[in-house]
mmCIF file of C-alpha atoms and ligand atoms in Angstrom:
data_model
loop_
_atom_site.group_PDB
_atom_site.id
_atom_site.type_symbol
_atom_site.label_atom_id
_atom_site.label_comp_id
_atom_site.label_asym_id
_atom_site.label_seq_id
_atom_site.Cartn_x
_atom_site.Cartn_y
_atom_site.Cartn_z
ATOM 1 C CA MET A 15 0.000 0.000 0.000
ATOM 2 C CA ASN A 16 1.624 3.202 -1.246
ATOM 3 C CA THR A 17 0.952 5.626 1.626
ATOM 4 C CA LEU A 18 1.276 9.372 2.140
ATOM 5 C CA LEU A 19 1.095 11.146 5.498
ATOM 6 C CA ILE A 20 0.336 14.885 5.297
ATOM 7 C CA VAL A 21 1.119 16.807 8.480
ATOM 8 C CA ASP A 22 -0.736 19.927 9.677
ATOM 9 C CA ILE A 23 -1.607 21.899 6.512
ATOM 10 C CA GLN A 24 -3.539 24.364 8.667
ATOM 11 C CA ASN A 25 -4.057 28.097 8.339
ATOM 12 C CA ASP A 26 -2.036 28.928 11.444
ATOM 13 C CA PHE A 27 1.091 27.331 9.939
ATOM 14 C CA ILE A 28 0.740 29.184 6.636
ATOM 15 C CA PRO A 29 2.219 32.710 6.193
ATOM 16 C CA GLY A 30 -0.242 35.107 7.829
ATOM 17 C CA GLY A 31 -1.170 32.499 10.474
ATOM 18 C CA ALA A 32 -0.394 32.592 14.188
ATOM 19 C CA LEU A 33 2.609 30.241 13.995
ATOM 20 C CA SER A 34 3.511 30.660 10.380
ATOM 21 C CA VAL A 35 6.165 28.496 8.786
ATOM 22 C CA PRO A 36 8.226 30.365 6.160
ATOM 23 C CA GLU A 37 7.017 29.352 2.677
ATOM 24 C CA GLY A 38 4.504 26.972 4.237
ATOM 25 C CA ASP A 39 2.101 27.812 1.427
ATOM 26 C CA LYS A 40 4.620 26.746 -1.237
ATOM 27 C CA ILE A 41 4.230 23.054 -0.472
ATOM 28 C CA ILE A 42 0.465 22.928 -0.951
ATOM 29 C CA PRO A 43 0.471 22.665 -4.776
ATOM 30 C CA VAL A 44 3.110 19.934 -4.501
ATOM 31 C CA ILE A 45 1.018 17.987 -1.989
ATOM 32 C CA ASN A 46 -2.081 18.397 -4.157
ATOM 33 C CA ARG A 47 -0.223 17.155 -7.225
ATOM 34 C CA ILE A 48 1.302 14.022 -5.688
ATOM 35 C CA GLN A 49 -1.728 12.651 -3.845
ATOM 36 C CA GLU A 50 -2.960 10.796 -6.936
ATOM 37 C CA LYS A 51 0.192 8.662 -6.817
ATOM 38 C CA PHE A 52 -0.852 7.122 -3.494
ATOM 39 C CA ASP A 53 -3.304 4.362 -2.554
ATOM 40 C CA LEU A 54 -3.746 5.677 0.979
ATOM 41 C CA VAL A 55 -3.568 9.323 2.053
ATOM 42 C CA VAL A 56 -3.781 10.255 5.740
ATOM 43 C CA ALA A 57 -3.558 13.708 7.315
ATOM 44 C CA THR A 58 -3.016 15.175 10.767
ATOM 45 C CA GLN A 59 -4.412 18.269 12.402
ATOM 46 C CA ASP A 60 -2.992 20.101 15.412
ATOM 47 C CA TRP A 61 -6.098 20.614 17.566
ATOM 48 C CA HIS A 62 -5.579 22.452 20.842
ATOM 49 C CA PRO A 63 -8.052 23.577 23.488
ATOM 50 C CA LYS A 64 -7.780 27.300 24.194
ATOM 51 C CA ASN A 65 -6.251 26.676 27.632
ATOM 52 C CA HIS A 66 -3.487 24.468 26.238
ATOM 53 C CA LYS A 67 -0.278 24.656 28.279
ATOM 54 C CA SER A 68 1.912 24.935 25.190
ATOM 55 C CA PHE A 69 0.598 28.482 24.716
ATOM 56 C CA SER A 70 2.653 31.243 26.332
ATOM 57 C CA SER A 71 -0.650 33.074 26.929
ATOM 58 C CA ASN A 72 -1.467 30.439 29.560
ATOM 59 C CA HIS A 73 1.739 31.187 31.517
ATOM 60 C CA PRO A 74 1.597 34.718 32.925
ATOM 61 C CA GLY A 75 5.020 36.378 32.792
ATOM 62 C CA LYS A 76 6.308 34.087 30.036
ATOM 63 C CA LYS A 77 6.915 35.060 26.437
ATOM 64 C CA VAL A 78 6.440 33.290 23.138
ATOM 65 C CA PHE A 79 9.370 30.912 22.428
ATOM 66 C CA ASP A 80 10.436 30.808 26.107
ATOM 67 C CA LYS A 81 11.271 27.285 27.260
ATOM 68 C CA ILE A 82 9.748 25.839 30.412
ATOM 69 C CA ILE A 83 9.494 22.422 32.022
ATOM 70 C CA LEU A 84 5.908 21.254 31.692
ATOM 71 C CA ASN A 85 5.092 18.151 33.725
ATOM 72 C CA GLY A 86 8.716 17.049 33.523
ATOM 73 C CA ILE A 87 9.167 17.652 29.793
ATOM 74 C CA GLU A 88 10.887 20.608 28.115
ATOM 75 C CA GLN A 89 8.275 22.730 26.392
ATOM 76 C CA ILE A 90 8.681 25.630 23.968
ATOM 77 C CA LEU A 91 5.928 28.166 24.552
ATOM 78 C CA TRP A 92 4.082 28.925 21.342
ATOM 79 C CA PRO A 93 1.699 31.635 20.301
ATOM 80 C CA ASP A 94 -1.929 30.488 20.531
ATOM 81 C CA HIS A 95 -2.399 28.344 17.418
ATOM 82 C CA CYS A 96 -4.717 25.711 15.973
ATOM 83 C CA VAL A 97 -7.363 26.309 18.594
ATOM 84 C CA GLN A 98 -10.186 23.809 18.130
ATOM 85 C CA GLU A 99 -12.865 25.063 15.752
ATOM 86 C CA SER A 100 -10.998 28.290 14.964
ATOM 87 C CA PHE A 101 -10.132 29.419 11.429
ATOM 88 C CA GLY A 102 -6.435 28.902 12.218
ATOM 89 C CA ALA A 103 -7.042 25.222 12.922
ATOM 90 C CA GLU A 104 -8.838 24.606 9.634
ATOM 91 C CA PHE A 105 -7.016 23.013 6.761
ATOM 92 C CA ASN A 106 -5.882 25.690 4.328
ATOM 93 C CA ASN A 107 -8.444 26.162 1.602
ATOM 94 C CA ASN A 108 -5.942 25.514 -1.176
ATOM 95 C CA PHE A 109 -5.171 22.047 0.196
ATOM 96 C CA SER A 110 -7.174 19.377 -1.663
ATOM 97 C CA THR A 111 -8.482 16.943 0.934
ATOM 98 C CA GLY A 112 -10.611 14.791 -1.369
ATOM 99 C CA LYS A 113 -8.204 11.847 -1.232
ATOM 100 C CA VAL A 114 -7.624 12.075 2.527
ATOM 101 C CA GLU A 115 -9.071 8.894 3.974
ATOM 102 C CA ALA A 116 -8.499 9.582 7.671
ATOM 103 C CA ILE A 117 -7.574 12.579 9.803
ATOM 104 C CA PHE A 118 -5.714 12.131 13.072
ATOM 105 C CA ARG A 119 -5.960 15.009 15.524
ATOM 106 C CA LYS A 120 -3.405 15.684 18.214
ATOM 107 C CA GLY A 121 -2.615 18.131 20.997
ATOM 108 C CA MET A 122 -5.961 17.936 22.734
ATOM 109 C CA GLU A 123 -4.675 17.237 26.266
ATOM 110 C CA THR A 124 -4.118 20.569 28.031
ATOM 111 C CA GLU A 125 -1.158 19.393 30.114
ATOM 112 C CA ILE A 126 1.010 17.929 27.361
ATOM 113 C CA ASP A 127 2.009 18.923 23.840
ATOM 114 C CA SER A 128 1.864 16.527 20.935
ATOM 115 C CA TYR A 129 4.103 17.115 17.942
ATOM 116 C CA SER A 130 4.096 13.606 16.541
ATOM 117 C CA ALA A 131 1.253 12.133 14.531
ATOM 118 C CA PHE A 132 1.626 8.969 16.642
ATOM 119 C CA TYR A 133 2.034 9.940 20.324
ATOM 120 C CA ASP A 134 2.057 12.949 22.619
ATOM 121 C CA ASN A 135 5.484 14.273 23.642
ATOM 122 C CA GLY A 136 5.475 12.114 26.789
ATOM 123 C CA HIS A 137 4.480 8.965 24.877
ATOM 124 C CA ILE A 138 1.483 8.535 27.147
ATOM 125 C CA LYS A 139 -1.399 8.552 24.675
ATOM 126 C CA SER A 140 -1.426 7.095 21.177
ATOM 127 C CA THR A 141 -3.410 8.805 18.433
ATOM 128 C CA GLY A 142 -4.203 5.380 16.971
ATOM 129 C CA LEU A 143 -2.250 6.096 13.774
ATOM 130 C CA SER A 144 0.195 3.222 14.219
ATOM 131 C CA PRO A 145 -2.464 0.479 14.605
ATOM 132 C CA TYR A 146 -4.459 2.135 11.809
ATOM 133 C CA LEU A 147 -1.540 1.928 9.387
ATOM 134 C CA LYS A 148 -0.615 -1.597 10.486
ATOM 135 C CA GLY A 149 -4.242 -2.609 10.027
ATOM 136 C CA ARG A 150 -3.972 -1.411 6.434
ATOM 137 C CA ASN A 151 -0.785 -3.458 5.927
ATOM 138 C CA VAL A 152 1.349 -0.345 5.684
ATOM 139 C CA ASP A 153 4.985 -0.844 6.647
ATOM 140 C CA GLU A 154 6.442 2.212 4.979
ATOM 141 C CA PHE A 155 5.155 5.647 4.090
ATOM 142 C CA PHE A 156 6.062 8.986 2.598
ATOM 143 C CA ILE A 157 5.740 12.138 4.677
ATOM 144 C CA THR A 158 5.060 15.782 3.827
ATOM 145 C CA GLY A 159 3.880 18.860 5.679
ATOM 146 C CA LEU A 160 4.584 21.385 8.414
ATOM 147 C CA ALA A 161 6.669 21.968 10.317
ATOM 148 C CA GLY A 162 9.707 19.944 9.234
ATOM 149 C CA ASP A 163 11.592 20.607 12.460
ATOM 150 C CA PHE A 164 8.666 19.829 14.791
ATOM 151 C CA CYS A 165 5.642 17.778 13.866
ATOM 152 C CA VAL A 166 7.204 16.143 10.805
ATOM 153 C CA TYR A 167 10.418 15.346 12.690
ATOM 154 C CA TYR A 168 8.698 13.915 15.785
ATOM 155 C CA SER A 169 6.348 11.892 13.593
ATOM 156 C CA ILE A 170 9.298 10.336 11.771
ATOM 157 C CA LYS A 171 11.093 9.436 15.009
ATOM 158 C CA ASP A 172 7.988 7.728 16.392
ATOM 159 C CA ALA A 173 7.401 5.987 13.058
ATOM 160 C CA LEU A 174 10.914 4.525 13.132
ATOM 161 C CA ASN A 175 10.357 3.289 16.680
ATOM 162 C CA GLU A 176 7.109 1.697 15.510
ATOM 163 C CA GLY A 177 9.015 -0.146 12.775
ATOM 164 C CA PHE A 178 7.914 1.871 9.736
ATOM 165 C CA LYS A 179 10.264 2.843 6.939
ATOM 166 C CA VAL A 180 9.929 6.531 6.095
ATOM 167 C CA SER A 181 10.747 8.708 3.084
ATOM 168 C CA VAL A 182 10.582 12.488 3.294
ATOM 169 C CA ILE A 183 9.369 14.358 0.217
ATOM 170 C CA GLU A 184 11.612 17.327 0.797
ATOM 171 C CA ASP A 185 10.002 19.841 -1.551
ATOM 172 C CA ALA A 186 6.722 19.201 0.278
ATOM 173 C CA VAL A 187 8.157 20.084 3.711
ATOM 174 C CA ARG A 188 9.003 23.476 5.239
ATOM 175 C CA SER A 189 10.465 24.160 8.676
ATOM 176 C CA ILE A 190 10.222 26.877 11.288
ATOM 177 C CA ASP A 191 14.057 26.967 11.292
ATOM 178 C CA GLN A 192 15.740 25.621 8.168
ATOM 179 C CA ASN A 193 19.096 25.225 9.988
ATOM 180 C CA ASN A 194 17.431 22.909 12.472
ATOM 181 C CA PHE A 195 15.998 20.911 9.621
ATOM 182 C CA LEU A 196 19.470 20.389 8.131
ATOM 183 C CA ILE A 197 20.698 18.971 11.456
ATOM 184 C CA ILE A 198 17.605 16.767 11.682
ATOM 185 C CA LYS A 199 18.088 15.573 8.119
ATOM 186 C CA LYS A 200 21.587 14.339 8.914
ATOM 187 C CA GLU A 201 20.353 12.504 12.025
ATOM 188 C CA LEU A 202 17.423 10.891 10.215
ATOM 189 C CA LYS A 203 19.524 9.857 7.205
ATOM 190 C CA GLU A 204 21.820 8.019 9.584
ATOM 191 C CA ARG A 205 18.750 6.184 10.864
ATOM 192 C CA GLY A 206 17.775 5.072 7.354
ATOM 193 C CA VAL A 207 15.224 7.727 6.431
ATOM 194 C CA LYS A 208 15.247 8.558 2.725
ATOM 195 C CA PHE A 209 14.987 12.132 1.450
ATOM 196 C CA ILE A 210 13.572 12.522 -2.034
ATOM 197 C CA THR A 211 11.886 15.178 -4.144
ATOM 198 C CA SER A 212 8.372 14.879 -5.557
ATOM 199 C CA ASN A 213 9.610 14.439 -9.129
ATOM 200 C CA GLN A 214 11.244 11.145 -8.080
ATOM 201 C CA LEU A 215 7.862 9.619 -7.248
ATOM 202 C CA VAL A 216 6.684 7.162 -9.869
HETATM 203 C C1 LIG B 21 3.726 22.323 15.442
HETATM 204 C C2 LIG B 21 4.645 23.635 17.082
HETATM 205 C C3 LIG B 21 3.503 23.529 17.842
HETATM 206 C C4 LIG B 21 3.874 21.661 14.092
HETATM 207 C C5 LIG B 21 2.575 22.200 16.184
HETATM 208 O O1 LIG B 21 2.856 21.341 13.440
HETATM 209 O O2 LIG B 21 5.029 21.472 13.660
HETATM 210 N N1 LIG B 21 4.752 23.026 15.892
HETATM 211 N N2 LIG B 21 2.472 22.819 17.370
HETATM 212 ZN ZN1 LIG B 22 0.622 22.869 18.368
#
């Protein structure tokens, strides 16, 4: 089963959004174009309650991008983003979702953040994505989306631990910090992750 995972193509991660990823909009036409090459397309959505503890606004005296320890785990404090049922949490209108068979939401527990499509950052709660993919006989998948240095990266690490093989479609990924992504790329390549461009898909 040729499978594509599309991470967080939501208004808040697109330029103009609350936590915008530089050039985040540029990957949408690529993602739209390649979906027809896949038998199974799955997407994720960051989906926070308004009182989520990853928001600096819920920590008086703290600023956006400050780091704190939240329930024993290092946490970057973000601007309010992807609040449930807000415009910012909606998929961007230019993103074609017709082929998306299932949507996995994450980040709903107020006390813990959840970057990965598979587990929260403390590995306490599963989203159900791993058993879903295994139930569809998927043992490898391609990944695209936002942000390369957070949700895409954490999703890949969890996927490797779950035994999946992963290929990153690099022209369909953008990061909050491109330098971070280059460091991540080196680490993931050493762990067997392939990096390709969309024109290499058959
Ligand atoms: C993300 C930071 C906070 C992401 C989500 O989708 O990469 N980053 N929430
Ligand atoms: Zn988030």
